[in-house]
Tab-separated table of C-alpha atoms in Angstrom:
chain	number	residue	atom	x	y	z
A	915	MET	CA	-43.729	19.543	-13.186
A	916	LYS	CA	-45.917	17.070	-11.310
A	917	ILE	CA	-44.241	15.232	-8.455
A	918	ILE	CA	-45.535	12.759	-5.897
A	919	LYS	CA	-43.795	12.843	-2.534
A	920	THR	CA	-44.213	9.792	-0.363
A	921	LYS	CA	-43.096	9.362	3.230
A	922	ILE	CA	-43.374	5.897	4.693
A	923	GLN	CA	-42.598	5.332	8.355
A	924	ILE	CA	-42.758	2.200	10.422
A	925	PHE	CA	-43.864	2.375	14.033
A	926	ASN	CA	-43.403	-0.359	16.606
A	927	LYS	CA	-45.269	-0.007	19.901
A	928	SER	CA	-45.796	3.681	19.059
A	929	GLN	CA	-42.045	4.203	18.646
A	930	ASN	CA	-40.798	5.519	15.320
A	931	ALA	CA	-38.938	2.360	14.323
A	932	PHE	CA	-37.743	3.014	10.791
A	933	GLY	CA	-38.174	5.532	8.006
A	934	PRO	CA	-36.314	7.691	5.497
A	935	GLY	CA	-34.141	9.451	8.123
A	936	LYS	CA	-32.882	6.221	9.683
A	937	ALA	CA	-32.365	4.679	6.240
A	938	ASP	CA	-30.227	7.665	5.166
A	939	LEU	CA	-28.294	7.439	8.426
A	940	LEU	CA	-27.535	3.738	7.878
A	941	VAL	CA	-26.281	4.527	4.376
A	942	ALA	CA	-24.028	7.265	5.769
A	943	ILE	CA	-22.685	5.110	8.641
A	944	SER	CA	-21.975	2.360	6.145
A	945	HIS	CA	-20.094	4.865	3.973
A	946	TYR	CA	-18.143	6.722	6.677
A	947	GLY	CA	-17.683	3.923	9.207
A	948	SER	CA	-18.464	6.359	12.009
A	949	ILE	CA	-21.607	7.773	13.578
A	950	SER	CA	-20.118	11.236	14.058
A	951	ALA	CA	-18.917	11.489	10.444
A	952	ALA	CA	-22.259	10.156	9.223
A	953	ALA	CA	-24.142	12.702	11.343
A	954	LYS	CA	-21.918	15.540	10.100
A	955	SER	CA	-22.504	14.551	6.468
A	956	MET	CA	-26.261	14.837	7.087
A	957	ASN	CA	-26.092	18.098	9.059
A	958	MET	CA	-27.442	16.143	12.009
A	959	SER	CA	-26.236	16.517	15.587
A	960	TYR	CA	-24.180	13.658	16.983
A	961	LYS	CA	-26.743	13.267	19.758
A	962	ARG	CA	-29.605	12.941	17.306
A	963	ALA	CA	-27.734	10.349	15.235
A	964	TRP	CA	-26.848	8.403	18.354
A	965	ASP	CA	-30.483	8.489	19.525
A	966	LEU	CA	-31.676	7.183	16.154
A	967	VAL	CA	-29.129	4.352	16.271
A	968	THR	CA	-30.141	3.466	19.843
A	969	THR	CA	-33.812	3.351	18.857
A	970	MET	CA	-33.140	1.190	15.794
A	971	ASN	CA	-31.051	-1.228	17.827
A	972	GLU	CA	-33.825	-1.477	20.426
A	973	VAL	CA	-36.865	-1.963	18.195
A	974	PHE	CA	-35.395	-4.634	15.918
A	975	GLN	CA	-34.567	-8.207	16.872
A	976	GLN	CA	-30.846	-7.654	16.388
A	977	PRO	CA	-28.618	-4.578	16.365
A	978	LEU	CA	-28.374	-2.719	13.072
A	979	VAL	CA	-25.258	-0.787	14.059
A	980	THR	CA	-22.372	-1.824	16.294
A	981	THR	CA	-19.714	0.525	17.643
A	982	GLN	CA	-16.085	-0.236	18.291
A	983	ILE	CA	-14.140	0.660	21.415
A	984	GLY	CA	-12.424	4.035	21.332
A	985	GLY	CA	-14.655	6.472	23.209
A	986	SER	CA	-18.043	7.852	22.277
A	987	HIS	CA	-16.729	9.916	19.345
A	988	GLY	CA	-13.491	8.053	18.741
A	989	GLY	CA	-14.429	4.509	17.794
A	990	GLY	CA	-15.800	3.410	14.471
A	991	ALA	CA	-19.296	2.149	13.734
A	992	THR	CA	-20.387	-0.683	11.492
A	993	VAL	CA	-23.727	-1.495	9.921
A	994	THR	CA	-24.229	-5.171	10.712
A	995	PRO	CA	-25.331	-7.711	8.076
A	996	PHE	CA	-28.727	-7.584	9.826
A	997	GLY	CA	-28.759	-3.780	9.398
A	998	GLN	CA	-27.765	-4.069	5.744
A	999	ASN	CA	-30.641	-6.486	5.283
A	1000	VAL	CA	-33.126	-4.112	6.941
A	1001	LEU	CA	-31.871	-1.292	4.706
A	1002	ARG	CA	-32.101	-3.411	1.564
A	1003	LEU	CA	-35.647	-4.583	2.402
A	1004	TYR	CA	-36.734	-1.006	3.120
A	1005	GLN	CA	-35.207	0.450	-0.051
A	1006	TYR	CA	-36.668	-2.321	-2.170
A	1007	ALA	CA	-40.137	-1.852	-0.647
A	1008	ILE	CA	-39.913	1.935	-1.047
A	1009	ASN	CA	-38.886	1.727	-4.698
A	1010	ASN	CA	-41.707	-0.665	-5.510
A	1011	SER	CA	-44.187	1.394	-3.518
A	1012	GLU	CA	-43.231	4.649	-5.232
A	1013	ARG	CA	-43.666	3.057	-8.642
A	1014	TYR	CA	-47.030	1.662	-7.588
A	1015	ILE	CA	-48.197	5.004	-6.175
A	1016	ASP	CA	-47.154	6.824	-9.367
A	1017	ALA	CA	-49.355	4.463	-11.355
A	1018	GLN	CA	-52.233	4.766	-8.879
A	1019	MET	CA	-52.136	8.562	-8.975
A	1020	SER	CA	-51.865	8.901	-12.765
A	1021	ASP	CA	-55.577	9.613	-13.326
A	1022	LEU	CA	-55.505	12.282	-10.638
A	1023	LEU	CA	-52.362	13.925	-12.060
A	1024	LYS	CA	-54.122	14.323	-15.412
A	1025	LEU	CA	-56.613	16.668	-13.759
A	1026	LEU	CA	-53.897	19.126	-12.717
A	1027	ASN	CA	-53.059	22.156	-14.816
B	35	MET	CA	-48.253	-2.995	17.582
B	36	LYS	CA	-46.602	-2.465	14.220
B	37	ILE	CA	-48.021	0.344	12.139
B	38	ILE	CA	-47.018	1.808	8.792
B	39	LYS	CA	-47.741	5.515	8.340
B	40	THR	CA	-47.808	6.777	4.803
B	41	LYS	CA	-48.071	10.375	3.658
B	42	ILE	CA	-48.587	10.934	-0.045
B	43	GLN	CA	-48.555	14.474	-1.409
B	44	ILE	CA	-48.895	15.721	-4.951
B	45	PHE	CA	-46.921	18.731	-6.085
B	46	ASN	CA	-47.584	20.736	-9.227
B	47	LYS	CA	-44.943	23.232	-10.292
B	48	SER	CA	-43.461	23.037	-6.770
B	49	GLN	CA	-46.839	23.953	-5.237
B	50	ASN	CA	-48.373	21.538	-2.750
B	51	ALA	CA	-51.349	20.594	-4.931
B	52	PHE	CA	-53.121	17.833	-3.026
B	53	GLY	CA	-52.598	15.602	-0.027
B	54	PRO	CA	-54.223	14.316	3.156
B	55	GLY	CA	-54.991	17.794	4.578
B	56	LYS	CA	-56.808	18.990	1.473
B	57	ALA	CA	-58.624	15.687	1.152
B	58	ASP	CA	-59.871	15.957	4.749
B	59	LEU	CA	-60.901	19.557	4.107
B	60	LEU	CA	-62.931	18.561	1.034
B	61	VAL	CA	-64.684	15.883	3.071
B	62	ALA	CA	-65.502	18.428	5.775
B	63	ILE	CA	-66.705	21.102	3.312
B	64	SER	CA	-68.869	18.492	1.642
B	65	HIS	CA	-70.307	17.569	5.041
B	66	TYR	CA	-70.821	21.069	6.500
B	67	GLY	CA	-71.514	23.013	3.292
B	68	SER	CA	-69.316	25.832	4.576
B	69	ILE	CA	-65.601	26.560	4.632
B	70	SER	CA	-65.705	28.150	8.081
B	71	ALA	CA	-67.627	25.249	9.650
B	72	ALA	CA	-65.316	22.776	7.918
B	73	ALA	CA	-62.243	24.627	9.201
B	74	LYS	CA	-63.655	24.740	12.730
B	75	SER	CA	-64.346	21.000	12.709
B	76	MET	CA	-60.683	20.420	11.836
B	77	ASN	CA	-59.272	22.922	14.353
B	78	MET	CA	-57.948	24.841	11.366
B	79	SER	CA	-58.026	28.614	11.009
B	80	TYR	CA	-60.482	30.013	8.493
B	81	LYS	CA	-57.591	31.706	6.686
B	82	ARG	CA	-55.685	28.437	6.376
B	83	ALA	CA	-58.746	26.616	5.024
B	84	TRP	CA	-59.423	29.401	2.565
B	85	ASP	CA	-55.788	29.331	1.392
B	86	LEU	CA	-55.957	25.581	0.839
B	87	VAL	CA	-59.183	25.958	-1.168
B	88	THR	CA	-57.657	28.755	-3.258
B	89	THR	CA	-54.582	26.640	-4.012
B	90	MET	CA	-56.662	23.598	-4.973
B	91	ASN	CA	-58.849	25.683	-7.248
B	92	GLU	CA	-55.751	27.139	-8.926
B	93	VAL	CA	-53.691	24.011	-9.505
B	94	PHE	CA	-56.460	21.854	-10.951
B	95	GLN	CA	-58.137	22.297	-14.322
B	96	GLN	CA	-61.475	23.148	-12.743
B	97	PRO	CA	-62.523	24.456	-9.333
B	98	LEU	CA	-62.961	21.847	-6.616
B	99	VAL	CA	-64.931	24.148	-4.330
B	100	THR	CA	-67.352	26.950	-5.176
B	101	THR	CA	-68.645	29.508	-2.733
B	102	GLN	CA	-72.058	31.147	-2.669
B	103	ILE	CA	-72.749	34.832	-2.228
B	104	GLY	CA	-73.237	35.953	1.367
B	105	GLY	CA	-69.969	37.457	2.545
B	106	SER	CA	-66.677	35.772	3.220
B	107	HIS	CA	-67.909	33.873	6.280
B	108	GLY	CA	-71.607	34.000	5.537
B	109	GLY	CA	-72.146	32.123	2.276
B	110	GLY	CA	-72.074	28.395	1.838
B	111	ALA	CA	-69.495	26.335	-0.007
B	112	THR	CA	-69.978	23.365	-2.276
B	113	VAL	CA	-67.595	20.664	-3.421
B	114	THR	CA	-68.128	20.524	-7.183
B	115	PRO	CA	-68.592	17.227	-9.068
B	116	PHE	CA	-65.036	17.779	-10.307
B	117	GLY	CA	-63.868	18.118	-6.668
B	118	GLN	CA	-65.784	15.002	-5.643
B	119	ASN	CA	-64.063	13.166	-8.473
B	120	VAL	CA	-60.610	14.373	-7.365
B	121	LEU	CA	-61.395	13.254	-3.820
B	122	ARG	CA	-62.662	9.867	-4.960
B	123	LEU	CA	-59.601	9.259	-7.164
B	124	TYR	CA	-57.266	10.274	-4.330
B	125	GLN	CA	-58.966	8.126	-1.698
B	126	TYR	CA	-59.072	5.139	-4.033
B	127	ALA	CA	-55.375	5.528	-4.885
B	128	ILE	CA	-54.436	5.979	-1.215
B	129	ASN	CA	-56.363	2.895	-0.108
B	130	ASN	CA	-54.761	0.753	-2.793
B	131	SER	CA	-51.326	2.196	-2.073
B	132	GLU	CA	-51.584	1.575	1.659
B	133	ARG	CA	-52.550	-2.035	1.046
B	134	TYR	CA	-49.671	-2.417	-1.386
B	135	ILE	CA	-47.170	-0.826	1.025
B	136	ASP	CA	-48.325	-3.086	3.868
B	137	ALA	CA	-47.573	-6.108	1.703
B	138	GLN	CA	-44.232	-4.692	0.552
B	139	MET	CA	-43.132	-4.006	4.120
B	140	SER	CA	-44.231	-7.348	5.591
B	141	ASP	CA	-40.745	-8.926	5.476
B	142	LEU	CA	-39.267	-5.890	7.207
B	143	LEU	CA	-41.967	-5.867	9.897
B	144	LYS	CA	-41.085	-9.466	10.795
B	145	LEU	CA	-37.627	-8.277	11.864
B	146	LEU	CA	-39.059	-5.946	14.524
B	147	ASN	CA	-39.381	-7.018	18.146
């Protein structure tokens, strides 16, 4: 089976601003309503998830994730409307891009066994 | 500065068939006429370069690189017309895809600081 794997990452001032890992994390936070539960569901350390959230919130014009009072592990987390919009724009762009790349690579794929 | 990094890799029967590393290696072999010189120019071990060439030659319908008699390190290497065609198709597809992705991501980039 012939498969094309594409990884698209956005850098801002040489910081890794957004990519597949952060997109998956936003989806999980949105689902679980908590950074720690989201991290656990992705087999990611809480620290790593928190670092990714901090970076996202810094590099964009508005926060993508807000946390509620209740201690670092205790409170809930919410993906803001701004964060949902970032996620939607990214997923839409990725889907279109993958379709486009598949078409672009079709002549090359024909040369594989 | 906002930058989009894209990595596109082609898999055939779960083998990494072609991607940026193999493309760069083909360019270098074409330039130096030798796998060992190409590997050296890329800070890649000779073994690694040879493995990549072997994989490419296996997964495509025709060899991309041929080697001349003269011992494993001694003989020259040539990128075949078939290999040049693979490289050209890949580079063309990558250039188009990167342009397309830039356009697709433009709305998202506007939301960065």
